[in-house]
Tab-separated table of C-alpha atoms and ligand atoms in Angstrom:
chain	number	residue	atom	x	y	z
A	1270	MET	CA	0.000	0.000	0.000
A	1271	SER	CA	1.467	3.362	-0.943
A	1272	ARG	CA	1.309	5.787	1.957
A	1273	VAL	CA	0.860	9.500	1.408
A	1274	THR	CA	2.284	11.607	4.216
A	1275	LEU	CA	1.104	15.064	5.230
A	1276	THR	CA	4.178	16.608	3.564
A	1277	GLN	CA	3.482	14.817	0.293
A	1278	TYR	CA	-0.188	15.799	0.430
A	1279	LEU	CA	0.693	19.464	0.918
A	1280	VAL	CA	3.307	19.452	-1.848
A	1281	GLU	CA	0.873	17.806	-4.266
A	1282	GLN	CA	-1.936	20.215	-3.344
A	1283	GLN	CA	0.409	23.093	-4.106
A	1284	ARG	CA	1.485	21.569	-7.427
A	1285	GLU	CA	-2.049	20.808	-8.572
A	1286	HIS	CA	-3.985	23.784	-7.219
A	1287	GLY	CA	-1.313	26.308	-6.221
A	1288	HIS	CA	-2.992	27.386	-3.001
A	1289	ILE	CA	-0.430	26.352	-0.405
A	1290	PRO	CA	2.456	28.816	-0.526
A	1291	GLY	CA	5.671	27.855	1.266
A	1292	GLN	CA	4.873	29.810	4.438
A	1293	LEU	CA	1.467	28.182	4.781
A	1294	ARG	CA	2.921	24.729	4.254
A	1295	LEU	CA	5.533	25.343	6.926
A	1296	LEU	CA	2.841	26.650	9.270
A	1297	ILE	CA	0.667	23.547	8.827
A	1298	GLU	CA	3.643	21.238	9.254
A	1299	VAL	CA	4.749	23.018	12.427
A	1300	VAL	CA	1.231	22.835	13.907
A	1301	ALA	CA	0.982	19.145	12.957
A	1302	ARG	CA	4.369	18.408	14.518
A	1303	THR	CA	3.375	20.220	17.691
A	1304	CYS	CA	0.180	18.149	17.873
A	1305	LYS	CA	2.420	15.068	17.995
A	1306	ARG	CA	4.168	16.564	21.023
A	1307	ILE	CA	0.859	17.406	22.657
A	1308	ALA	CA	-0.300	13.839	21.952
A	1309	ILE	CA	2.760	12.513	23.797
A	1310	SER	CA	1.901	14.608	26.869
A	1311	VAL	CA	-1.764	13.623	26.694
A	1312	ASN	CA	-0.846	9.935	26.485
A	1313	LYS	CA	1.432	10.107	29.520
A	1314	GLY	CA	-1.525	11.044	31.712
A	1315	ALA	CA	-0.917	10.373	35.387
A	1316	LEU	CA	2.653	9.223	34.629
A	1317	GLY	CA	3.625	12.605	33.224
A	1318	ASP	CA	2.430	15.085	35.852
A	1319	VAL	CA	0.113	16.574	33.227
A	1320	LEU	CA	-3.258	16.029	34.901
A	1321	GLY	CA	-5.104	18.463	37.128
A	1322	SER	CA	-5.498	22.205	37.252
A	1323	THR	CA	-3.167	25.162	37.669
A	1324	ASP	CA	-4.075	27.991	40.016
A	1325	SER	CA	-4.581	30.438	37.153
A	1326	GLN	CA	-7.606	31.420	35.072
A	1327	ASN	CA	-7.819	32.367	31.398
A	1328	VAL	CA	-9.414	35.524	30.010
A	1329	GLN	CA	-12.813	33.796	29.938
A	1330	GLY	CA	-12.601	33.165	33.678
A	1331	GLU	CA	-12.078	29.409	33.301
A	1332	VAL	CA	-9.560	27.607	35.503
A	1333	GLN	CA	-6.653	26.488	33.336
A	1334	LYS	CA	-5.790	22.808	33.333
A	1335	LYS	CA	-2.111	21.896	33.253
A	1336	LEU	CA	-2.565	20.537	29.731
A	1337	ASP	CA	-4.243	23.768	28.561
A	1338	VAL	CA	-1.063	25.588	29.545
A	1339	ILE	CA	1.356	22.939	28.243
A	1340	ALA	CA	-0.350	22.747	24.844
A	1341	ASN	CA	-0.509	26.529	24.598
A	1342	GLU	CA	3.214	26.890	25.334
A	1343	LEU	CA	4.193	24.153	22.885
A	1344	LEU	CA	2.268	25.807	20.047
A	1345	LEU	CA	3.648	29.214	20.918
A	1346	GLU	CA	7.290	28.135	21.006
A	1347	ALA	CA	7.090	25.980	17.895
A	1348	ASN	CA	5.541	28.709	15.753
A	1349	GLU	CA	7.651	31.684	16.797
A	1350	TRP	CA	10.827	31.262	14.855
A	1351	GLY	CA	9.914	29.898	11.415
A	1352	GLY	CA	9.226	33.227	9.711
A	1353	HIS	CA	5.750	32.122	8.617
A	1354	LEU	CA	3.721	34.035	11.203
A	1355	ALA	CA	3.076	37.642	12.145
A	1356	ALA	CA	1.230	36.809	15.367
A	1357	MET	CA	-0.789	34.216	17.266
A	1358	ALA	CA	-3.932	34.219	19.388
A	1359	SER	CA	-5.180	31.530	21.720
A	1360	GLU	CA	-8.021	30.698	24.072
A	1361	GLU	CA	-5.417	30.674	26.840
A	1362	MET	CA	-3.897	34.112	26.165
A	1363	ASP	CA	-5.631	37.412	26.968
A	1364	THR	CA	-4.305	39.153	23.919
A	1365	ILE	CA	-2.319	38.389	20.779
A	1366	HIS	CA	1.288	37.197	20.826
A	1367	VAL	CA	3.325	39.065	18.227
A	1368	VAL	CA	6.333	37.205	16.819
A	1369	PRO	CA	9.372	38.712	18.625
A	1370	ASN	CA	11.660	41.069	16.712
A	1371	ARG	CA	14.551	38.637	16.715
A	1372	TYR	CA	12.669	36.485	14.203
A	1373	PRO	CA	11.457	37.406	10.719
A	1374	GLN	CA	7.739	38.215	10.507
A	1375	GLY	CA	5.623	36.187	8.134
A	1376	GLU	CA	2.254	37.019	6.624
A	1377	TYR	CA	0.007	34.556	8.447
A	1378	LEU	CA	-1.966	34.770	11.688
A	1379	LEU	CA	-2.579	31.627	13.712
A	1380	LEU	CA	-5.462	31.195	16.162
A	1381	TYR	CA	-5.946	28.143	18.303
A	1382	ASP	CA	-7.740	26.365	21.081
A	1383	PRO	CA	-4.698	24.465	22.361
A	1384	LEU	CA	-6.690	21.909	24.315
A	1385	ASP	CA	-10.367	21.485	23.615
A	1386	GLY	CA	-12.522	19.432	25.953
A	1387	SER	CA	-10.509	20.186	29.084
A	1388	SER	CA	-13.186	18.661	31.321
A	1389	ASN	CA	-12.451	15.287	29.698
A	1390	ILE	CA	-8.692	15.220	30.374
A	1391	GLU	CA	-8.835	13.486	33.744
A	1392	VAL	CA	-11.451	10.943	32.664
A	1393	ASN	CA	-9.471	9.726	29.643
A	1394	VAL	CA	-12.029	10.775	27.042
A	1395	SER	CA	-11.057	12.235	23.642
A	1396	ILE	CA	-9.770	15.809	23.622
A	1397	GLY	CA	-8.178	17.885	20.879
A	1398	THR	CA	-6.467	20.951	19.454
A	1399	ILE	CA	-8.290	23.302	17.057
A	1400	PHE	CA	-6.581	25.829	14.773
A	1401	SER	CA	-7.476	28.515	12.270
A	1402	VAL	CA	-5.177	30.349	9.854
A	1403	LEU	CA	-5.769	33.853	8.523
A	1404	LYS	CA	-3.612	36.031	6.345
A	1405	LYS	CA	-2.656	39.516	7.432
A	1406	THR	CA	-4.280	41.864	4.947
A	1407	GLY	CA	-3.063	45.319	3.894
A	1408	ASN	CA	0.589	46.301	3.954
A	1409	HIS	CA	0.786	48.341	7.137
A	1410	ALA	CA	3.738	47.688	9.410
A	1411	GLY	CA	3.248	45.796	12.646
A	1412	VAL	CA	0.313	43.713	13.711
A	1413	SER	CA	-2.523	44.281	16.151
A	1414	GLU	CA	-5.669	42.553	17.343
A	1415	ALA	CA	-7.582	44.363	14.568
A	1416	ASP	CA	-5.698	42.295	11.977
A	1417	PHE	CA	-7.304	39.167	13.432
A	1418	LEU	CA	-10.879	40.429	13.201
A	1419	GLN	CA	-11.662	38.863	9.834
A	1420	CYS	CA	-14.673	36.780	8.813
A	1421	GLY	CA	-14.228	33.019	8.941
A	1422	ARG	CA	-14.650	32.741	5.180
A	1423	GLN	CA	-11.241	34.390	4.857
A	1424	GLN	CA	-9.460	31.497	6.571
A	1425	ALA	CA	-6.538	30.148	4.537
A	1426	ALA	CA	-6.603	26.839	6.396
A	1427	ALA	CA	-8.216	25.248	9.423
A	1428	GLY	CA	-8.080	21.970	11.220
A	1429	TYR	CA	-8.017	20.032	14.424
A	1430	CYS	CA	-6.217	17.121	15.969
A	1431	VAL	CA	-8.197	14.650	18.049
A	1432	TYR	CA	-6.361	12.760	20.790
A	1433	GLY	CA	-8.517	9.668	21.039
A	1434	PRO	CA	-8.081	5.930	20.499
A	1435	GLN	CA	-6.273	7.125	17.364
A	1436	THR	CA	-4.537	10.459	16.952
A	1437	THR	CA	-6.085	12.057	13.880
A	1438	LEU	CA	-5.337	15.339	12.154
A	1439	VAL	CA	-8.142	16.808	10.067
A	1440	LEU	CA	-7.300	19.601	7.667
A	1441	THR	CA	-8.755	21.900	5.054
A	1442	VAL	CA	-6.906	24.393	2.892
A	1443	GLY	CA	-10.137	25.282	1.117
A	1444	ASP	CA	-10.163	22.328	-1.232
A	1445	GLY	CA	-12.076	19.641	0.661
A	1446	VAL	CA	-11.231	17.913	3.916
A	1447	ALA	CA	-8.468	15.364	4.448
A	1448	MET	CA	-7.744	13.178	7.479
A	1449	PHE	CA	-4.328	11.941	8.580
A	1450	THR	CA	-3.691	9.265	11.173
A	1451	LEU	CA	-0.561	9.403	13.302
A	1452	ASP	CA	1.711	6.415	12.698
A	1453	ARG	CA	3.432	6.289	16.069
A	1454	GLU	CA	6.214	3.922	14.997
A	1455	MET	CA	7.185	6.128	12.058
A	1456	GLY	CA	6.267	9.394	13.763
A	1457	SER	CA	4.465	10.532	10.614
A	1458	TRP	CA	1.006	11.666	9.583
A	1459	VAL	CA	-0.454	9.326	6.988
A	1460	LEU	CA	-3.365	10.295	4.749
A	1461	THR	CA	-6.242	7.966	5.628
A	1462	GLU	CA	-9.306	9.794	4.254
A	1463	GLU	CA	-9.705	12.291	1.448
A	1464	ASN	CA	-12.718	14.239	0.150
A	1465	VAL	CA	-14.591	13.726	3.413
A	1466	ARG	CA	-18.357	14.231	2.898
A	1467	ILE	CA	-20.988	14.736	5.598
A	1468	PRO	CA	-24.323	13.068	4.735
A	1469	GLU	CA	-26.994	15.737	4.151
A	1470	ASP	CA	-29.548	13.981	6.356
A	1471	THR	CA	-29.131	12.568	9.814
A	1472	ARG	CA	-30.968	11.084	12.768
A	1473	GLU	CA	-28.350	11.953	15.380
A	1474	PHE	CA	-28.015	15.143	17.390
A	1475	ALA	CA	-25.398	16.378	19.855
A	1476	ILE	CA	-26.333	18.949	22.481
A	1477	ASN	CA	-25.949	19.362	26.229
A	1478	MET	CA	-29.554	18.465	27.099
A	1479	SER	CA	-29.142	19.477	30.738
A	1480	ASN	CA	-29.390	23.112	29.608
A	1481	MET	CA	-32.745	22.643	27.869
A	1482	ARG	CA	-34.773	24.731	30.296
A	1483	HIS	CA	-32.482	27.707	29.639
A	1484	TRP	CA	-32.719	27.673	25.816
A	1485	ALA	CA	-34.759	29.972	23.595
A	1486	ALA	CA	-38.092	28.688	22.292
A	1487	PRO	CA	-36.874	27.717	18.766
A	1488	MET	CA	-34.141	25.517	20.217
A	1489	ARG	CA	-36.535	23.802	22.630
A	1490	ARG	CA	-38.998	23.244	19.799
A	1491	TYR	CA	-36.353	21.618	17.611
A	1492	ILE	CA	-35.203	19.191	20.311
A	1493	ASP	CA	-38.780	18.465	21.456
A	1494	GLU	CA	-39.596	17.455	17.906
A	1495	CYS	CA	-36.511	15.223	17.669
A	1496	LEU	CA	-37.454	13.562	20.957
A	1497	ALA	CA	-41.000	12.946	19.731
A	1498	GLY	CA	-39.522	10.463	17.253
A	1499	LYS	CA	-41.390	8.533	14.602
A	1500	THR	CA	-44.884	9.566	15.641
A	1501	GLY	CA	-43.913	13.251	16.062
A	1502	PRO	CA	-43.674	15.988	13.410
A	1503	ARG	CA	-40.248	14.767	12.185
A	1504	GLY	CA	-41.525	11.271	11.496
A	1505	LYS	CA	-38.282	9.575	12.537
A	1506	ASP	CA	-36.488	8.444	15.668
A	1507	PHE	CA	-33.337	10.337	16.680
A	1508	ASN	CA	-30.276	9.150	18.550
A	1509	MET	CA	-28.237	11.416	20.847
A	1510	ARG	CA	-24.479	11.717	21.449
A	1511	TRP	CA	-22.587	14.271	23.579
A	1512	VAL	CA	-18.864	13.801	24.229
A	1513	ALA	CA	-18.446	17.338	25.634
A	1514	SER	CA	-15.294	17.853	23.580
A	1515	MET	CA	-16.251	19.838	20.499
A	1516	VAL	CA	-13.379	18.219	18.612
A	1517	ALA	CA	-14.702	14.728	19.263
A	1518	ASP	CA	-18.325	15.639	18.549
A	1519	VAL	CA	-17.402	17.371	15.281
A	1520	HIS	CA	-15.123	14.492	14.339
A	1521	ARG	CA	-18.005	12.047	14.685
A	1522	ILE	CA	-20.115	14.293	12.450
A	1523	LEU	CA	-17.393	14.429	9.783
A	1524	CYS	CA	-17.177	10.622	9.942
A	1525	ARG	CA	-20.864	9.697	9.921
A	1526	GLY	CA	-23.054	12.813	9.926
A	1527	GLY	CA	-25.124	14.397	12.655
A	1528	ILE	CA	-25.848	17.830	14.026
A	1529	PHE	CA	-23.946	19.586	16.822
A	1530	MET	CA	-25.447	22.512	18.694
A	1531	TYR	CA	-24.296	24.800	21.462
A	1532	PRO	CA	-27.050	27.424	21.579
A	1533	TRP	CA	-27.553	30.702	23.415
A	1534	ASP	CA	-29.003	30.252	26.874
A	1535	GLN	CA	-30.744	32.665	29.229
A	1536	ARG	CA	-28.361	32.263	32.165
A	1537	GLU	CA	-25.937	34.617	30.441
A	1538	PRO	CA	-28.244	36.529	28.087
A	1539	ASP	CA	-25.549	38.955	26.938
A	1540	LYS	CA	-23.295	36.177	25.660
A	1541	PRO	CA	-24.308	34.801	22.274
A	1542	GLY	CA	-23.177	31.318	23.323
A	1543	LYS	CA	-20.477	29.360	25.122
A	1544	LEU	CA	-18.147	28.557	22.263
A	1545	ARG	CA	-15.646	30.994	20.868
A	1546	LEU	CA	-16.053	32.245	17.304
A	1547	MET	CA	-12.485	32.666	16.166
A	1548	TYR	CA	-10.747	29.494	17.326
A	1549	GLU	CA	-13.612	27.052	17.832
A	1550	ALA	CA	-16.618	27.880	15.623
A	1551	ASN	CA	-14.825	29.344	12.582
A	1552	PRO	CA	-12.342	26.524	11.972
A	1553	MET	CA	-15.019	23.889	12.559
A	1554	ALA	CA	-17.472	25.732	10.289
A	1555	PHE	CA	-14.833	25.899	7.543
A	1556	LEU	CA	-14.177	22.147	7.806
A	1557	VAL	CA	-17.877	21.284	7.923
A	1558	GLU	CA	-18.702	23.442	4.886
A	1559	GLN	CA	-15.750	21.995	3.004
A	1560	ALA	CA	-17.245	18.556	3.675
A	1561	GLY	CA	-20.649	19.595	2.282
A	1562	GLY	CA	-22.264	20.393	5.646
A	1563	ALA	CA	-23.565	23.689	7.011
A	1564	ALA	CA	-22.778	25.867	10.027
A	1565	THR	CA	-24.891	28.740	11.372
A	1566	ASN	CA	-25.518	30.643	14.582
A	1567	GLY	CA	-29.259	30.231	14.009
A	1568	GLN	CA	-29.461	33.477	12.064
A	1569	GLN	CA	-26.603	33.463	9.606
A	1570	ARG	CA	-23.689	31.468	8.273
A	1571	ILE	CA	-20.935	31.368	10.905
A	1572	LEU	CA	-18.275	32.088	8.275
A	1573	ASP	CA	-20.013	35.402	7.432
A	1574	ILE	CA	-19.959	36.781	10.987
A	1575	GLN	CA	-17.787	39.883	11.309
A	1576	PRO	CA	-15.969	39.478	14.631
A	1577	ALA	CA	-15.812	42.481	16.934
A	1578	LYS	CA	-13.340	40.996	19.405
A	1579	LEU	CA	-10.814	38.196	19.681
A	1580	HIS	CA	-12.575	36.096	22.304
A	1581	GLU	CA	-16.076	36.690	20.964
A	1582	ARG	CA	-18.615	33.952	21.633
A	1583	VAL	CA	-21.208	32.558	19.306
A	1584	SER	CA	-24.128	30.125	19.102
A	1585	VAL	CA	-23.231	27.098	17.035
A	1586	MET	CA	-25.351	24.754	14.907
A	1587	LEU	CA	-23.340	22.662	12.499
A	1588	GLY	CA	-23.246	19.380	10.643
A	1589	SER	CA	-25.558	17.596	8.212
A	1590	ARG	CA	-26.850	20.275	5.848
A	1591	HIS	CA	-30.583	19.597	5.825
A	1592	GLU	CA	-30.743	19.312	9.595
A	1593	VAL	CA	-28.815	22.568	10.135
A	1594	GLU	CA	-31.135	24.320	7.655
A	1595	HIS	CA	-34.094	22.915	9.576
A	1596	VAL	CA	-33.050	24.179	13.011
A	1597	THR	CA	-31.888	27.496	11.512
A	1598	SER	CA	-35.315	28.058	9.945
A	1599	TYR	CA	-36.867	27.880	13.449
A	1600	HIS	CA	-34.533	30.611	14.704
A	1601	GLN	CA	-34.701	33.000	11.773
A	1602	GLY	CA	-37.127	35.808	12.384
A	1603	SER	CA	-37.395	34.970	16.071
B	2316	AHG	P1	-12.610	24.106	26.202
B	2316	AHG	O1	-12.202	22.859	26.902
B	2316	AHG	O2	-11.643	24.495	25.111
B	2316	AHG	O3	-12.931	25.248	27.111
B	2316	AHG	O4	-13.946	23.819	25.369
B	2316	AHG	C1	-15.000	23.099	25.961
B	2316	AHG	C2	-16.223	23.273	25.122
B	2316	AHG	C3	-16.379	22.322	23.968
B	2316	AHG	O5	-15.310	21.527	23.676
B	2316	AHG	C4	-17.524	21.439	24.347
B	2316	AHG	O6	-18.340	21.221	23.257
B	2316	AHG	C5	-18.231	22.182	25.434
B	2316	AHG	O7	-17.329	23.103	25.971
B	2316	AHG	C6	-18.721	21.278	26.520
B	2316	AHG	O8	-19.628	21.955	27.261
B	2316	AHG	P2	-20.480	21.310	28.463
B	2316	AHG	O9	-19.572	21.379	29.644
B	2316	AHG	O10	-21.681	22.198	28.535
B	2316	AHG	O11	-20.824	19.888	28.076
B	2317	MN	MN1	-12.630	24.434	23.266
B	2318	MN	MN1	-9.524	24.887	25.282
């Protein structure tokens, strides 16, 4: 069996379609390599002093787990020196990290959720890393937070790595979605799935049902109708899954379809949702759309949202296209 590695895939994509310039290729390879290092830490678990919390909080007021901090540092260090980046932003950093003067500045901006699904670390359930790549636009000197505030449709690349029974890297550079499995003996990423497609219809939803009483009416209506099953208005029985790691829930949807939702809820009415637009929703929406699915906030396409701030939150409904259109139609005009 001939094995295509990540490097070969990127080189061939560049040759055939010309949309992976050298700096972007280096960026993706550095992120992928760092995910291998994060995977090693994750796998060590209790043997590696990587479990448990730190005594610090991130900008969103969440207690940082040791692995949140480790993964953040690894990505930061690995991406500083290559000359491919102007700056980075992360869930675990209050503001952007500009590439220090001692290194050349590149034209890309990297955003990431270094460790997604932190509540699952200690219980040995799949967790992941999510990343989004933007290009600095305009030719002004320096870089500021304003350079990051671009719509998701402007992403040059996006992906995630899921640390589960297998370690899998899922990537889009705007030409479909490819999956790579980590070959631990060889230390390389091997292409194991290309042209990933999400089925348009599904009978499986993912949502934290314990929040149901706090949702808006359209969201409650949608789930009520799913729960009513075959004899209800939808005329079919639904199954439910909720890993509580967005990476793992989205990965399941890319593999076999489904719909994932994290809606607005009335406990924090001023926040549009729990998930973060720029390093959770945007990269996942890009991947899902590239696989033929849809992603909205109930009102509009996630990739069309103009961000106003780095750590902005958003409602998320993504996955199988017809199902996302269905739940979105309940929200529109409400
Ligand atoms: P993070 O660990 O990066 O803060 O993200 C956690 C997110 C997301 O991964 C997941 O879908 C959701 O929070 C889980 O929320 P519940 O605790 O409501 O299940
Ligand atoms: Mn997350
Ligand atoms: Mn996180």
